[in-house]
XYZ file of C-alpha atoms in Angstrom:
459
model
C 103.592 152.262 108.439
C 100.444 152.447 110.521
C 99.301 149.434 112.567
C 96.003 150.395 113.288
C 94.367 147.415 113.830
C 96.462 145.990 116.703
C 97.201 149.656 118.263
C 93.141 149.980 118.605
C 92.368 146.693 120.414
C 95.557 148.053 122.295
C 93.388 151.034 123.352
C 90.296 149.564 124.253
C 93.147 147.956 127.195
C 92.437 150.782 130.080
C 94.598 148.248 132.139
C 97.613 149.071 130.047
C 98.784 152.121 130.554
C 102.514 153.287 131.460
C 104.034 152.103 128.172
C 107.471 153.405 127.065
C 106.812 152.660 123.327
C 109.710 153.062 120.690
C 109.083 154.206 117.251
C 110.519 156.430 114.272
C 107.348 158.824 115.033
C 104.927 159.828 117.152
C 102.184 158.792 114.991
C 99.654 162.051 113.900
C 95.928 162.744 115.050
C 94.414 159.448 115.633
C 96.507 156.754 113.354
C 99.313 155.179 114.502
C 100.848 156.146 117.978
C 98.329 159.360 117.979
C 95.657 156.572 119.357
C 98.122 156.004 122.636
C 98.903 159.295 123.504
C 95.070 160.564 122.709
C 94.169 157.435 125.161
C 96.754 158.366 127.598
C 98.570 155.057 127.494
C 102.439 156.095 126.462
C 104.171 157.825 129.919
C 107.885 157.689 127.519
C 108.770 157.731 124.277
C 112.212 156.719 122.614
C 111.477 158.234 118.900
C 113.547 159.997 116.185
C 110.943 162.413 114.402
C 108.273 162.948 117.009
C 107.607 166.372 115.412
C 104.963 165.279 113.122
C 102.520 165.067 116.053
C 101.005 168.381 117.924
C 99.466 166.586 120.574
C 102.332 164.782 121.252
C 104.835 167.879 121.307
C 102.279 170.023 123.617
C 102.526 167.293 126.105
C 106.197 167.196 126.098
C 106.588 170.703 126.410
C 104.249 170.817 129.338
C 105.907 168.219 131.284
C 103.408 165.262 130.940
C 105.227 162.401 128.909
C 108.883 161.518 128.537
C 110.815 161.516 125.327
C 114.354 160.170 124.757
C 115.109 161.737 121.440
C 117.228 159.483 119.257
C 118.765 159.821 115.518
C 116.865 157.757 113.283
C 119.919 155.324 111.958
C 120.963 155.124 115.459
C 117.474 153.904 116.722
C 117.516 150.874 114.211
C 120.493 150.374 115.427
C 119.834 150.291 118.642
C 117.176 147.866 118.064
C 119.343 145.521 115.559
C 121.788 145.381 118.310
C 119.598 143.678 120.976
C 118.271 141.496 118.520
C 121.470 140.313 117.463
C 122.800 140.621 121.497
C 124.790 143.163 121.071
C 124.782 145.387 124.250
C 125.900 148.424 122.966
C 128.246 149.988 119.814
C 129.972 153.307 119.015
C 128.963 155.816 116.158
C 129.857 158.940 114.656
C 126.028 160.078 114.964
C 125.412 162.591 117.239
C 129.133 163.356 118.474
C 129.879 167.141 119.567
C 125.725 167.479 119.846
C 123.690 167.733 122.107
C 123.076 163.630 121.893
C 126.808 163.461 123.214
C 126.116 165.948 126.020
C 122.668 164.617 127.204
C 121.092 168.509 126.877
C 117.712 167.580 125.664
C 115.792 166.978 129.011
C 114.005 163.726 129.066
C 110.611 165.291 130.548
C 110.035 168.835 132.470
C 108.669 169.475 135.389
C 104.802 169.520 135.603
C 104.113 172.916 134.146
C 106.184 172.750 131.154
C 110.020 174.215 130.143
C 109.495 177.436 131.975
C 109.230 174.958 135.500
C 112.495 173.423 134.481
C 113.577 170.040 133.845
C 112.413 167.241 135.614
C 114.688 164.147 134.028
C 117.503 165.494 132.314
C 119.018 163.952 129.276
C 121.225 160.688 128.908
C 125.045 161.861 128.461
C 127.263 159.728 125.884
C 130.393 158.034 126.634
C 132.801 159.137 123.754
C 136.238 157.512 122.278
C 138.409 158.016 119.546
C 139.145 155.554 116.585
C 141.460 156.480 113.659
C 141.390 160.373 114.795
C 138.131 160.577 114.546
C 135.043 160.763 117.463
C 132.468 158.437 118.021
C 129.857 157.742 120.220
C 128.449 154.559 122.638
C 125.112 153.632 122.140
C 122.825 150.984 124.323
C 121.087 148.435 122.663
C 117.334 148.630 122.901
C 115.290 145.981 124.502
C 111.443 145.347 123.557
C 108.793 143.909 125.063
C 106.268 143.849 122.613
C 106.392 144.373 118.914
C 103.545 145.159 116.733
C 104.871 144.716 112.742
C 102.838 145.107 109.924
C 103.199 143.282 106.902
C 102.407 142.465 103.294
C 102.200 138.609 103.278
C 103.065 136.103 106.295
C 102.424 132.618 106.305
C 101.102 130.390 109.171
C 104.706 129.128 110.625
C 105.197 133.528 110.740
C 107.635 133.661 107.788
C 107.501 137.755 106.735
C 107.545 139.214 103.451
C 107.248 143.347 103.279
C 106.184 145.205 100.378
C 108.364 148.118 99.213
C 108.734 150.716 101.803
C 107.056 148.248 104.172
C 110.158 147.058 105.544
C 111.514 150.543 106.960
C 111.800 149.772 110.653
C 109.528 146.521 110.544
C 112.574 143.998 110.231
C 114.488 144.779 113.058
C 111.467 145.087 115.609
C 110.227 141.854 114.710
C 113.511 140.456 115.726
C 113.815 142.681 118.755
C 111.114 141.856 121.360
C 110.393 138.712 123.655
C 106.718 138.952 122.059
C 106.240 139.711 118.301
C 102.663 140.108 116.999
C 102.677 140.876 112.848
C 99.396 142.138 111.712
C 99.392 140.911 107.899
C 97.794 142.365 104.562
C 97.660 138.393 103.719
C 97.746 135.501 105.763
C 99.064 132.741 103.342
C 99.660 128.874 103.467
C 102.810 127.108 104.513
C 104.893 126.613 101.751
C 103.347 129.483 99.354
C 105.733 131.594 99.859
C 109.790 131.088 98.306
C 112.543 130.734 100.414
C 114.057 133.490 98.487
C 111.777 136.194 99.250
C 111.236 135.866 102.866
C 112.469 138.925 104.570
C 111.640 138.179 108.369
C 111.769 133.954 109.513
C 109.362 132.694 111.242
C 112.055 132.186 113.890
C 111.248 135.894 115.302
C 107.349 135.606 114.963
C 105.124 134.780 117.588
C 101.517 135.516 116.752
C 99.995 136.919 113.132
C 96.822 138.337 113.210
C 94.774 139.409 109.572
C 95.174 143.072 109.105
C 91.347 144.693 109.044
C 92.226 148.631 109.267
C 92.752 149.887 105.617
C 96.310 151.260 104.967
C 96.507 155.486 105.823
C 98.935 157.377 103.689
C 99.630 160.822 105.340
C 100.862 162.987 102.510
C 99.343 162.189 99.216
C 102.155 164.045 96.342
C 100.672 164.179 93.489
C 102.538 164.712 90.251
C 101.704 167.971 88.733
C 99.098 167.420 85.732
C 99.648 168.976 82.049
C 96.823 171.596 82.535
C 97.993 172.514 86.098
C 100.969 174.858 84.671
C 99.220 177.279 82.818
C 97.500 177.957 85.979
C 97.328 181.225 87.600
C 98.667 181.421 91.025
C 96.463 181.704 94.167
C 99.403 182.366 96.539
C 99.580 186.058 97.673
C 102.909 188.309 95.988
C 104.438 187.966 99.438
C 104.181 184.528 99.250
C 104.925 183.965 95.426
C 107.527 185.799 95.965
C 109.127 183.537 98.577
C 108.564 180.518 96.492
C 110.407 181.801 93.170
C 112.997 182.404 95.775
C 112.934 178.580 97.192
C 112.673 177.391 93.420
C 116.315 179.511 92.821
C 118.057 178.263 95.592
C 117.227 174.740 94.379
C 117.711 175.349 90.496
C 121.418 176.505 91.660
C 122.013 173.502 94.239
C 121.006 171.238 90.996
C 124.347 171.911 89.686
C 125.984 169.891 92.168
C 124.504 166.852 90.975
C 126.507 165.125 88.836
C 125.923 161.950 86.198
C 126.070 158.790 88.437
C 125.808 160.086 92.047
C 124.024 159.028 94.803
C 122.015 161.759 96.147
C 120.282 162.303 99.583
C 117.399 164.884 99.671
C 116.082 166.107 102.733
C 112.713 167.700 103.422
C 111.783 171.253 102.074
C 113.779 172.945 99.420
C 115.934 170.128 98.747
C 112.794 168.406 96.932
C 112.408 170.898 94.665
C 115.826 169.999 93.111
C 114.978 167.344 90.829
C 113.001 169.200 88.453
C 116.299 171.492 87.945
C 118.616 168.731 87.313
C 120.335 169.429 83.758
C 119.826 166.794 80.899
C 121.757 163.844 80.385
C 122.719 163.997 84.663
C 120.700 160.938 86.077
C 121.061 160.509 89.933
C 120.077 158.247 91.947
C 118.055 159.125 94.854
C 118.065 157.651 98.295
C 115.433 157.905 100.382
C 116.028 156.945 104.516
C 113.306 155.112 104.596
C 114.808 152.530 102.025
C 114.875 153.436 98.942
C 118.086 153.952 96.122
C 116.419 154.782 92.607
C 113.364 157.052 94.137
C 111.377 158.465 91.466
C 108.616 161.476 90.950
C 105.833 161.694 92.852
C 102.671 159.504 91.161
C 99.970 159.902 89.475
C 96.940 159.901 90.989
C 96.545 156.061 89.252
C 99.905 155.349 90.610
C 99.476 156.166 94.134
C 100.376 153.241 96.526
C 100.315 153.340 100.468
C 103.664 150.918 100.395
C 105.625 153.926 98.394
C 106.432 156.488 100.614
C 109.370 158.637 101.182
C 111.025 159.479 104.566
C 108.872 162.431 104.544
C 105.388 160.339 104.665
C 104.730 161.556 100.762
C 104.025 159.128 97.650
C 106.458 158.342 95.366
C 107.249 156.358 92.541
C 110.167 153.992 91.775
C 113.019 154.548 88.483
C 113.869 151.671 86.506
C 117.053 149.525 88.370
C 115.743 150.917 91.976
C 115.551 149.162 94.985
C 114.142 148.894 98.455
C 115.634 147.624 101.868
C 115.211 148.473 105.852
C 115.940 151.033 107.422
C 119.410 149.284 108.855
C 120.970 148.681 105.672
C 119.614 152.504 104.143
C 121.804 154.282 107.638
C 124.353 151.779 106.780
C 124.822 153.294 103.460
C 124.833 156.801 104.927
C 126.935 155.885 107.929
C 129.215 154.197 105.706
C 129.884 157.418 103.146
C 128.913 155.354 100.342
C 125.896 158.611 99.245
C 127.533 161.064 97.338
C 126.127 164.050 98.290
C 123.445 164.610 101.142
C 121.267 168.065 100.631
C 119.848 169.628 103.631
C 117.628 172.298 105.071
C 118.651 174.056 108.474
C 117.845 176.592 110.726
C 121.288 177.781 111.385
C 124.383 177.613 109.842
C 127.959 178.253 111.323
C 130.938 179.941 110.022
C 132.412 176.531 110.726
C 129.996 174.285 109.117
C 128.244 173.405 112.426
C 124.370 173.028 111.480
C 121.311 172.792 113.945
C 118.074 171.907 112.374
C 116.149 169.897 114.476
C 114.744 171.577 117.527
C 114.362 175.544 119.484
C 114.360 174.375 123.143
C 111.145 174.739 124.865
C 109.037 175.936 121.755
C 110.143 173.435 118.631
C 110.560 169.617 118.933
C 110.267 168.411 114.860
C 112.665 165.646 115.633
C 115.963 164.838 114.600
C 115.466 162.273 111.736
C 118.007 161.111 109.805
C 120.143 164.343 110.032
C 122.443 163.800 111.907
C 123.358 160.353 110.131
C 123.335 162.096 106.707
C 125.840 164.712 107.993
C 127.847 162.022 110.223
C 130.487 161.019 107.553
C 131.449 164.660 105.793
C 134.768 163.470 104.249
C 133.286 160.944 102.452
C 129.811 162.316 101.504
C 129.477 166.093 100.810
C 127.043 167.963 102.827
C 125.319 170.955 101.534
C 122.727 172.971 103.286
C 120.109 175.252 101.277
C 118.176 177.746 102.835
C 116.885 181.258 103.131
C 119.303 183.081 104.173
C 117.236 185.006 106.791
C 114.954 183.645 109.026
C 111.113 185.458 109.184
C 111.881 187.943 111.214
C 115.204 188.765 108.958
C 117.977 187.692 111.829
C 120.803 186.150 109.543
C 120.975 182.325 109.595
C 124.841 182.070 108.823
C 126.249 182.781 112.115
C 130.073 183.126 113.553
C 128.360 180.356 115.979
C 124.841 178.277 116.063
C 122.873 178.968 118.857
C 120.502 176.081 118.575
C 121.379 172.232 119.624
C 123.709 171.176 116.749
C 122.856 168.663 114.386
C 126.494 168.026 112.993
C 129.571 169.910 114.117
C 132.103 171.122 111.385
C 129.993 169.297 108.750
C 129.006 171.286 106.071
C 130.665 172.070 103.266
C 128.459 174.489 101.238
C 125.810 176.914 101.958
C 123.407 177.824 98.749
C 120.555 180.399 99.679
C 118.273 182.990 97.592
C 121.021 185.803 97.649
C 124.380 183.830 97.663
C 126.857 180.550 97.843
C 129.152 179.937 100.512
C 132.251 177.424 100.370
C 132.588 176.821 103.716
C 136.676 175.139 105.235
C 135.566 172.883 107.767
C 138.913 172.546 109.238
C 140.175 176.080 109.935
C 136.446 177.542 110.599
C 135.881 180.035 107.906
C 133.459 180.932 104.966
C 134.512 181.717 101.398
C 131.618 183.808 99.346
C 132.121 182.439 95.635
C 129.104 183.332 93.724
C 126.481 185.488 94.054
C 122.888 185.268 92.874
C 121.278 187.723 89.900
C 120.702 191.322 91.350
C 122.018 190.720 94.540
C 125.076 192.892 95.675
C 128.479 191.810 97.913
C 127.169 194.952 100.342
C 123.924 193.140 100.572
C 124.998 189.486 101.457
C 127.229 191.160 104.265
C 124.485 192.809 105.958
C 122.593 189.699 105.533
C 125.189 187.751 106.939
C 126.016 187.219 110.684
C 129.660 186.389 110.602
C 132.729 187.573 108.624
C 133.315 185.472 105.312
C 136.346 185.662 102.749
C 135.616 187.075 98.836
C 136.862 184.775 96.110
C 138.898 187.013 93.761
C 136.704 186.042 90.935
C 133.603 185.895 92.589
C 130.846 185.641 90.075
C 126.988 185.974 89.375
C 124.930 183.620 88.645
């Protein structure tokens, strides 16, 4: 959620400058945190999905602003925790990665990653609980906090409409200074008891929101006389996406009647439209949603219905929104069925990386490594290509990338194949392949050994 009015008298403050600001994103082109780092204001970042903004990743990468790269539930966390005064907790997010291990430099040298690192990364204490591994995380202490909201009244009791709330409720109770910017300033008294989602406790200035709301990805739903359409896309490309579209028309058959389903970014979002008939899911969305519907019309669009990914959405009869704290608390907790992801690598293990290539890619870690955090309880499944562009094999006997989970995954679903994959003993089981493709082909495809099911079958 943009606050654009309060970050742009923020920039027209040349004496502020040095900020370490703390957000879910980097903001994009000149809304949101994009105005601070275009004005030359932020010197760190502590953000989850920074990836979203160019600017922002050519100055990391060439030395000239910090970045403390955080998981996204963690980060709310973080911030819940101070607010409640809570110095620090353990989590399963982020153990065996490189959070764990401190290996994502804080800031390079002046130059860039080819000059080296300037401020390396912030190793984890780890412990054990219950034989499993977990993580300690600091509490995060604010300053400032700029909120935006839907209605506030004048003693600073909050209300946040729909996705709204995301982050919002925990940094208005985290900082010494809280300053909500507010879609409607409202009488004492107007608003019920019952629907306040912030007290006025935590508030210490509202100012009237005058910047209109942005919405950075406007998903339309797909009109009647758009599918007899012919395609613009080149066959190389067309080609590709009837590919996508039968990796996800397979993974579809995972979902069964009653789950609670996770979809990340990518291929994943295809997957709806292939669910079979008479199978309704409920979606969850990290942002904080449970019951997220197809994207809108282009009467139903509505800058307070987005989906982690920044795109509109609509909401299914019986849904229902919440913050960010109590969506990772759900994921954290195993209580999603099934979380569907997209990665860049895949181990013969189950070890995924899909968040960063040191020194060229920072998109940001996101909720990944949450959703993948609790793999006993919610089944992770990864659907891909199975070669990357340049047609190296993306299942590998190891991941060579910073790993998002480690011994997480417990099926692989691509264009050609699908994997079972045994966590605990570290090998892959082939168990169907996909029409026209052949058992030589998947092995040359392939960059580890894998085991045949004895009645391996086609799809």
């Amino acid at each position: 959620m943009w606050l654009d009015t309060l970050l742009s008298a923020l920039v027209k403050r040349k004496d502020v400058t040095q900020l370490t600001a703390v957000s879910n994103n980097a903001g994009a082109g000149d809304s949101g945190l994009g105005k601070l780092f275009n004005s030359k204001q932020i010197d760190k970042i502590i953000a989850s999905y920074p990836g979203g903004n160019k600017a922002f990743e050519a100055l990391y990468l060439k030395g000239e602003v910090s970045l403390e790269l955080c998981p996204q539930g963690t980060l709310v966390e973080r911030l819940r925790a101070h607010a409640a005064g809570i110095p620090a907790f353990f989590t399963p997010t982020g153990a065996s990665t490189a959070v764990e291990e401190g290996s994502i430099p804080t800031r390079y040298n002046e130059g860039g990653f080819a000059n080296g690192v300037k401020i390396p990364g912030i190793k984890k204490e780890s412990r054990e609980f219950g034989g499993r591994k977990y993580i300690m995380e600091p509490a995060i202490a604010g300053d400032v906090a700029f909120v935006r909201a839907w209605k506030v009244d004048e003693v600073g009791n909050c209300v946040f409409r729909y996705t709204q709330q995301n982050f919002s409720t925990v940094m208005a109770k985290n900082a010494k200074l809280t300053i909500v910017e507010a879609d409607q300033i409202v009488p004492t008294g107007s608003l019920s008891p019952n629907a306040i989602h912030v007290p006025g406790i935590y508030v210490d200035r509202v100012v009237q929101a005058t910047a209109p709301k942005q919405i950075e990805h406007v998903k339309l739903a797909p009109s009647p006389s758009s599918s007899g359409e012919q395609s613009t896309l080149s066959p190389e490309k067309e080609f590709a996406q009837k590919m996508r579209h039968r990796t996800a028309k397979r993974a579809a058959k995972e979902l069964k009647d009653g789950f609670y389903v996770n979809l990340g970014i990518g291929i994943p979002t295809l997957i709806p439209a292939y669910v079979e008939p008479g199978v309704r899911v409920w979606l969850q969305s990290e942002n904080g949603i449970l019951g997220m519907g197809p994207y809108p019309t282009a009467e139903q669009v509505d800058p307070d219905l987005i989906n982690a990914g920044k795109e509109t959405v609509t909401l299914l009869p019986g849904a229902s929104v919440f913050d960010s704290s109590e969506s990772f608390a759900m994921i954290r907790g195993g209580h999603v069925d099934l979380s569907i992801l997209g990665a860049m690598q895949v181990s013969q293990a189950g070890d995924i990386a899909n968040f960063m290539i040191p020194g060229k890619l920072v998109k940001g870690i996101g909720g990944a490594m949450d959703l993948v955090s609790n793999p006993d309880q919610t089944k992770v499944i990864v659907v891909m290509e199975h070669c990357a562009k340049d047609g190296s094999p993306k299942i590998l006997k190891e991941c060579t990338l910073p790993l998002t989970g480690a011994r997480t995954v417990s099926q692989i679903i691509t264009e050609l194949a699908v994997f079972d994959v045994d966590r605990k003993n570290g090998y892959l089981e082939l168990v169907e392949l996909q029409e026209g493709v052949t058992l030589k082909e998947v092995r040359a495809k392939t960059g580890c050994d894998f085991k045949v099911r004895s009645d391996l079958s086609k799809l």
